[in-house]
C-alpha atoms as a PDB file:
ATOM      1  CA  UNK A   1       5.667   2.770 -78.691  1.00  0.00           C
ATOM      2  CA  UNK A   2       3.355   1.543 -75.906  1.00  0.00           C
ATOM      3  CA  UNK A   3       1.291  -1.597 -76.386  1.00  0.00           C
ATOM      4  CA  UNK A   4      -2.393  -1.138 -77.142  1.00  0.00           C
ATOM      5  CA  UNK A   5      -4.977  -3.332 -75.471  1.00  0.00           C
ATOM      6  CA  UNK A   6      -8.404  -3.938 -76.916  1.00  0.00           C
ATOM      7  CA  UNK A   7      -9.927  -5.885 -74.025  1.00  0.00           C
ATOM      8  CA  UNK A   8      -9.762  -5.336 -70.312  1.00  0.00           C
ATOM      9  CA  UNK A   9      -7.921  -7.636 -67.968  1.00  0.00           C
ATOM     10  CA  UNK A  10      -9.979 -10.292 -66.211  1.00  0.00           C
ATOM     11  CA  UNK A  11      -8.865  -8.951 -62.817  1.00  0.00           C
ATOM     12  CA  UNK A  12      -8.404  -5.234 -62.324  1.00  0.00           C
ATOM     13  CA  UNK A  13      -5.514  -5.782 -59.941  1.00  0.00           C
ATOM     14  CA  UNK A  14      -3.905  -8.726 -58.200  1.00  0.00           C
ATOM     15  CA  UNK A  15      -5.043  -9.686 -54.733  1.00  0.00           C
ATOM     16  CA  UNK A  16      -2.786  -8.711 -51.851  1.00  0.00           C
ATOM     17  CA  UNK A  17      -0.821 -11.420 -50.100  1.00  0.00           C
ATOM     18  CA  UNK A  18      -2.172 -12.596 -46.752  1.00  0.00           C
ATOM     19  CA  UNK A  19      -0.665 -10.926 -43.707  1.00  0.00           C
ATOM     20  CA  UNK A  20      -1.101 -11.304 -39.940  1.00  0.00           C
ATOM     21  CA  UNK A  21      -4.670  -9.924 -40.170  1.00  0.00           C
ATOM     22  CA  UNK A  22      -5.657 -12.793 -42.464  1.00  0.00           C
ATOM     23  CA  UNK A  23      -5.152 -15.268 -39.621  1.00  0.00           C
ATOM     24  CA  UNK A  24      -7.537 -13.249 -37.423  1.00  0.00           C
ATOM     25  CA  UNK A  25     -10.466 -13.491 -39.819  1.00  0.00           C
ATOM     26  CA  UNK A  26     -13.293 -15.795 -38.914  1.00  0.00           C
ATOM     27  CA  UNK A  27     -15.473 -16.703 -41.892  1.00  0.00           C
ATOM     28  CA  UNK A  28     -18.108 -19.249 -40.949  1.00  0.00           C
ATOM     29  CA  UNK A  29     -20.493 -21.235 -43.129  1.00  0.00           C
ATOM     30  CA  UNK A  30     -24.160 -21.692 -42.302  1.00  0.00           C
ATOM     31  CA  UNK A  31     -26.398 -24.203 -44.042  1.00  0.00           C
ATOM     32  CA  UNK A  32     -29.837 -23.067 -45.145  1.00  0.00           C
ATOM     33  CA  UNK A  33     -32.621 -25.581 -45.636  1.00  0.00           C
ATOM     34  CA  UNK A  34     -36.431 -25.532 -45.552  1.00  0.00           C
ATOM     35  CA  UNK A  35     -37.435 -24.538 -42.036  1.00  0.00           C
ATOM     36  CA  UNK A  36     -33.964 -23.375 -40.951  1.00  0.00           C
ATOM     37  CA  UNK A  37     -33.952 -20.656 -38.345  1.00  0.00           C
ATOM     38  CA  UNK A  38     -31.275 -18.010 -37.829  1.00  0.00           C
ATOM     39  CA  UNK A  39     -29.705 -19.432 -34.659  1.00  0.00           C
ATOM     40  CA  UNK A  40     -26.446 -20.568 -36.287  1.00  0.00           C
ATOM     41  CA  UNK A  41     -25.968 -17.364 -38.284  1.00  0.00           C
ATOM     42  CA  UNK A  42     -26.520 -15.232 -35.194  1.00  0.00           C
ATOM     43  CA  UNK A  43     -24.146 -17.476 -33.211  1.00  0.00           C
ATOM     44  CA  UNK A  44     -21.449 -16.991 -35.854  1.00  0.00           C
ATOM     45  CA  UNK A  45     -21.831 -13.217 -35.654  1.00  0.00           C
ATOM     46  CA  UNK A  46     -21.860 -13.315 -31.835  1.00  0.00           C
ATOM     47  CA  UNK A  47     -18.670 -15.421 -31.927  1.00  0.00           C
ATOM     48  CA  UNK A  48     -16.914 -12.654 -33.870  1.00  0.00           C
ATOM     49  CA  UNK A  49     -17.238 -13.754 -37.482  1.00  0.00           C
ATOM     50  CA  UNK A  50     -16.022 -11.097 -39.906  1.00  0.00           C
ATOM     51  CA  UNK A  51     -17.690 -13.001 -42.716  1.00  0.00           C
ATOM     52  CA  UNK A  52     -20.377 -15.634 -43.129  1.00  0.00           C
ATOM     53  CA  UNK A  53     -21.282 -17.753 -46.118  1.00  0.00           C
ATOM     54  CA  UNK A  54     -24.919 -18.806 -46.166  1.00  0.00           C
ATOM     55  CA  UNK A  55     -25.414 -21.924 -48.268  1.00  0.00           C
ATOM     56  CA  UNK A  56     -28.969 -21.830 -49.547  1.00  0.00           C
ATOM     57  CA  UNK A  57     -31.127 -24.581 -50.972  1.00  0.00           C
ATOM     58  CA  UNK A  58     -31.248 -25.124 -54.719  1.00  0.00           C
ATOM     59  CA  UNK A  59     -30.027 -22.025 -56.502  1.00  0.00           C
ATOM     60  CA  UNK A  60     -29.050 -20.339 -53.223  1.00  0.00           C
ATOM     61  CA  UNK A  61     -32.337 -19.838 -51.403  1.00  0.00           C
ATOM     62  CA  UNK A  62     -31.746 -19.457 -47.660  1.00  0.00           C
ATOM     63  CA  UNK A  63     -35.311 -18.978 -46.369  1.00  0.00           C
ATOM     64  CA  UNK A  64     -36.991 -15.997 -44.734  1.00  0.00           C
ATOM     65  CA  UNK A  65     -35.496 -16.423 -41.251  1.00  0.00           C
ATOM     66  CA  UNK A  66     -31.961 -16.433 -42.635  1.00  0.00           C
ATOM     67  CA  UNK A  67     -32.677 -13.462 -44.904  1.00  0.00           C
ATOM     68  CA  UNK A  68     -33.601 -11.408 -41.830  1.00  0.00           C
ATOM     69  CA  UNK A  69     -30.416 -12.553 -40.063  1.00  0.00           C
ATOM     70  CA  UNK A  70     -28.342 -11.699 -43.155  1.00  0.00           C
ATOM     71  CA  UNK A  71     -29.668  -8.148 -42.979  1.00  0.00           C
ATOM     72  CA  UNK A  72     -28.844  -7.991 -39.251  1.00  0.00           C
ATOM     73  CA  UNK A  73     -25.329  -9.352 -39.800  1.00  0.00           C
ATOM     74  CA  UNK A  74     -24.602  -6.835 -42.536  1.00  0.00           C
ATOM     75  CA  UNK A  75     -25.838  -4.013 -40.296  1.00  0.00           C
ATOM     76  CA  UNK A  76     -23.235  -5.211 -37.768  1.00  0.00           C
ATOM     77  CA  UNK A  77     -20.433  -4.987 -40.337  1.00  0.00           C
ATOM     78  CA  UNK A  78     -20.209  -8.636 -41.358  1.00  0.00           C
ATOM     79  CA  UNK A  79     -19.418  -9.592 -44.964  1.00  0.00           C
ATOM     80  CA  UNK A  80     -22.049 -12.108 -46.124  1.00  0.00           C
ATOM     81  CA  UNK A  81     -21.693 -14.341 -49.158  1.00  0.00           C
ATOM     82  CA  UNK A  82     -24.541 -16.393 -50.598  1.00  0.00           C
ATOM     83  CA  UNK A  83     -23.702 -19.832 -51.952  1.00  0.00           C
ATOM     84  CA  UNK A  84     -25.583 -22.961 -52.815  1.00  0.00           C
ATOM     85  CA  UNK A  85     -25.510 -26.269 -50.984  1.00  0.00           C
ATOM     86  CA  UNK A  86     -26.030 -28.256 -54.182  1.00  0.00           C
ATOM     87  CA  UNK A  87     -23.218 -30.242 -55.716  1.00  0.00           C
ATOM     88  CA  UNK A  88     -23.054 -28.083 -58.822  1.00  0.00           C
ATOM     89  CA  UNK A  89     -24.415 -24.990 -60.462  1.00  0.00           C
ATOM     90  CA  UNK A  90     -24.276 -21.328 -59.578  1.00  0.00           C
ATOM     91  CA  UNK A  91     -26.321 -19.180 -57.261  1.00  0.00           C
ATOM     92  CA  UNK A  92     -29.227 -17.862 -59.318  1.00  0.00           C
ATOM     93  CA  UNK A  93     -30.986 -14.748 -58.078  1.00  0.00           C
ATOM     94  CA  UNK A  94     -34.440 -15.735 -59.321  1.00  0.00           C
ATOM     95  CA  UNK A  95     -36.690 -16.540 -56.340  1.00  0.00           C
ATOM     96  CA  UNK A  96     -38.244 -14.261 -53.721  1.00  0.00           C
ATOM     97  CA  UNK A  97     -40.173 -15.386 -50.651  1.00  0.00           C
ATOM     98  CA  UNK A  98     -36.976 -16.002 -48.691  1.00  0.00           C
ATOM     99  CA  UNK A  99     -34.989 -16.850 -51.809  1.00  0.00           C
ATOM    100  CA  UNK A 100     -31.804 -15.453 -53.290  1.00  0.00           C
ATOM    101  CA  UNK A 101     -33.593 -12.310 -54.524  1.00  0.00           C
ATOM    102  CA  UNK A 102     -34.372 -11.386 -50.918  1.00  0.00           C
ATOM    103  CA  UNK A 103     -30.933 -12.374 -49.605  1.00  0.00           C
ATOM    104  CA  UNK A 104     -29.178 -10.203 -52.207  1.00  0.00           C
ATOM    105  CA  UNK A 105     -31.579  -7.326 -51.468  1.00  0.00           C
ATOM    106  CA  UNK A 106     -30.572  -7.716 -47.797  1.00  0.00           C
ATOM    107  CA  UNK A 107     -26.926  -7.266 -48.830  1.00  0.00           C
ATOM    108  CA  UNK A 108     -25.523 -10.763 -49.393  1.00  0.00           C
ATOM    109  CA  UNK A 109     -23.084 -11.150 -52.281  1.00  0.00           C
ATOM    110  CA  UNK A 110     -24.055 -14.045 -54.586  1.00  0.00           C
ATOM    111  CA  UNK A 111     -21.036 -16.307 -54.993  1.00  0.00           C
ATOM    112  CA  UNK A 112     -21.965 -17.605 -58.441  1.00  0.00           C
ATOM    113  CA  UNK A 113     -20.385 -21.010 -58.944  1.00  0.00           C
ATOM    114  CA  UNK A 114     -17.406 -20.353 -56.645  1.00  0.00           C
ATOM    115  CA  UNK A 115     -17.265 -23.214 -54.128  1.00  0.00           C
ATOM    116  CA  UNK A 116     -17.990 -22.068 -50.578  1.00  0.00           C
ATOM    117  CA  UNK A 117     -14.655 -23.375 -49.294  1.00  0.00           C
ATOM    118  CA  UNK A 118     -12.792 -21.197 -51.808  1.00  0.00           C
ATOM    119  CA  UNK A 119     -15.106 -18.232 -51.234  1.00  0.00           C
ATOM    120  CA  UNK A 120     -14.314 -18.501 -47.526  1.00  0.00           C
ATOM    121  CA  UNK A 121     -10.606 -17.913 -48.218  1.00  0.00           C
ATOM    122  CA  UNK A 122     -11.320 -15.055 -50.634  1.00  0.00           C
ATOM    123  CA  UNK A 123     -13.662 -13.384 -48.137  1.00  0.00           C
ATOM    124  CA  UNK A 124     -11.087 -13.730 -45.338  1.00  0.00           C
ATOM    125  CA  UNK A 125      -8.411 -12.185 -47.538  1.00  0.00           C
ATOM    126  CA  UNK A 126     -10.598  -9.276 -48.635  1.00  0.00           C
ATOM    127  CA  UNK A 127     -11.805  -8.691 -45.067  1.00  0.00           C
ATOM    128  CA  UNK A 128      -8.240  -8.671 -43.768  1.00  0.00           C
ATOM    129  CA  UNK A 129      -7.070  -6.058 -46.256  1.00  0.00           C
ATOM    130  CA  UNK A 130     -10.107  -3.801 -46.816  1.00  0.00           C
ATOM    131  CA  UNK A 131     -12.959  -2.197 -44.856  1.00  0.00           C
ATOM    132  CA  UNK A 132     -16.133  -4.302 -45.053  1.00  0.00           C
ATOM    133  CA  UNK A 133     -17.942  -2.150 -47.642  1.00  0.00           C
ATOM    134  CA  UNK A 134     -14.910  -2.148 -49.920  1.00  0.00           C
ATOM    135  CA  UNK A 135     -14.454  -5.902 -49.361  1.00  0.00           C
ATOM    136  CA  UNK A 136     -18.104  -6.440 -50.361  1.00  0.00           C
ATOM    137  CA  UNK A 137     -17.639  -4.397 -53.551  1.00  0.00           C
ATOM    138  CA  UNK A 138     -14.398  -6.189 -54.448  1.00  0.00           C
ATOM    139  CA  UNK A 139     -15.959  -9.604 -53.843  1.00  0.00           C
ATOM    140  CA  UNK A 140     -18.932  -8.774 -56.055  1.00  0.00           C
ATOM    141  CA  UNK A 141     -16.709  -7.290 -58.770  1.00  0.00           C
ATOM    142  CA  UNK A 142     -14.386 -10.320 -58.852  1.00  0.00           C
ATOM    143  CA  UNK A 143     -17.281 -12.743 -59.100  1.00  0.00           C
ATOM    144  CA  UNK A 144     -18.987 -10.683 -61.820  1.00  0.00           C
ATOM    145  CA  UNK A 145     -15.837 -10.402 -63.940  1.00  0.00           C
ATOM    146  CA  UNK A 146     -15.043 -14.114 -63.530  1.00  0.00           C
ATOM    147  CA  UNK A 147     -18.356 -15.122 -65.077  1.00  0.00           C
END
């Protein structure tokens, strides 16, 4: 008789092990703050970043200039995660006007309470083993099921 399960597993499947492509991934972090422009985000993309984590103010609010650059980066095939630069607490998609609502609408994946340094490794792994759209979906699904 086969076992019967009444809840689903936390993770649908295990993550693949890093391979030689993992080492080639560049995932940069850009700090958002009141008045920040998009120069650093665009520089990361121009330098060949396959992923960028934007660390927004408060609950993950990057500002209007960075929201526009997030949309541009995603159009260029870059995986973008949205974190918070605070010492604790998750990204909360609650503010517009350059806030997390706008960044997520532009295509950024909210990282919840996953620390940016750990999200950087996860994004590099997913980018090294999956096309960018699939990596984006897997990142979002893992963060949703973890919370």
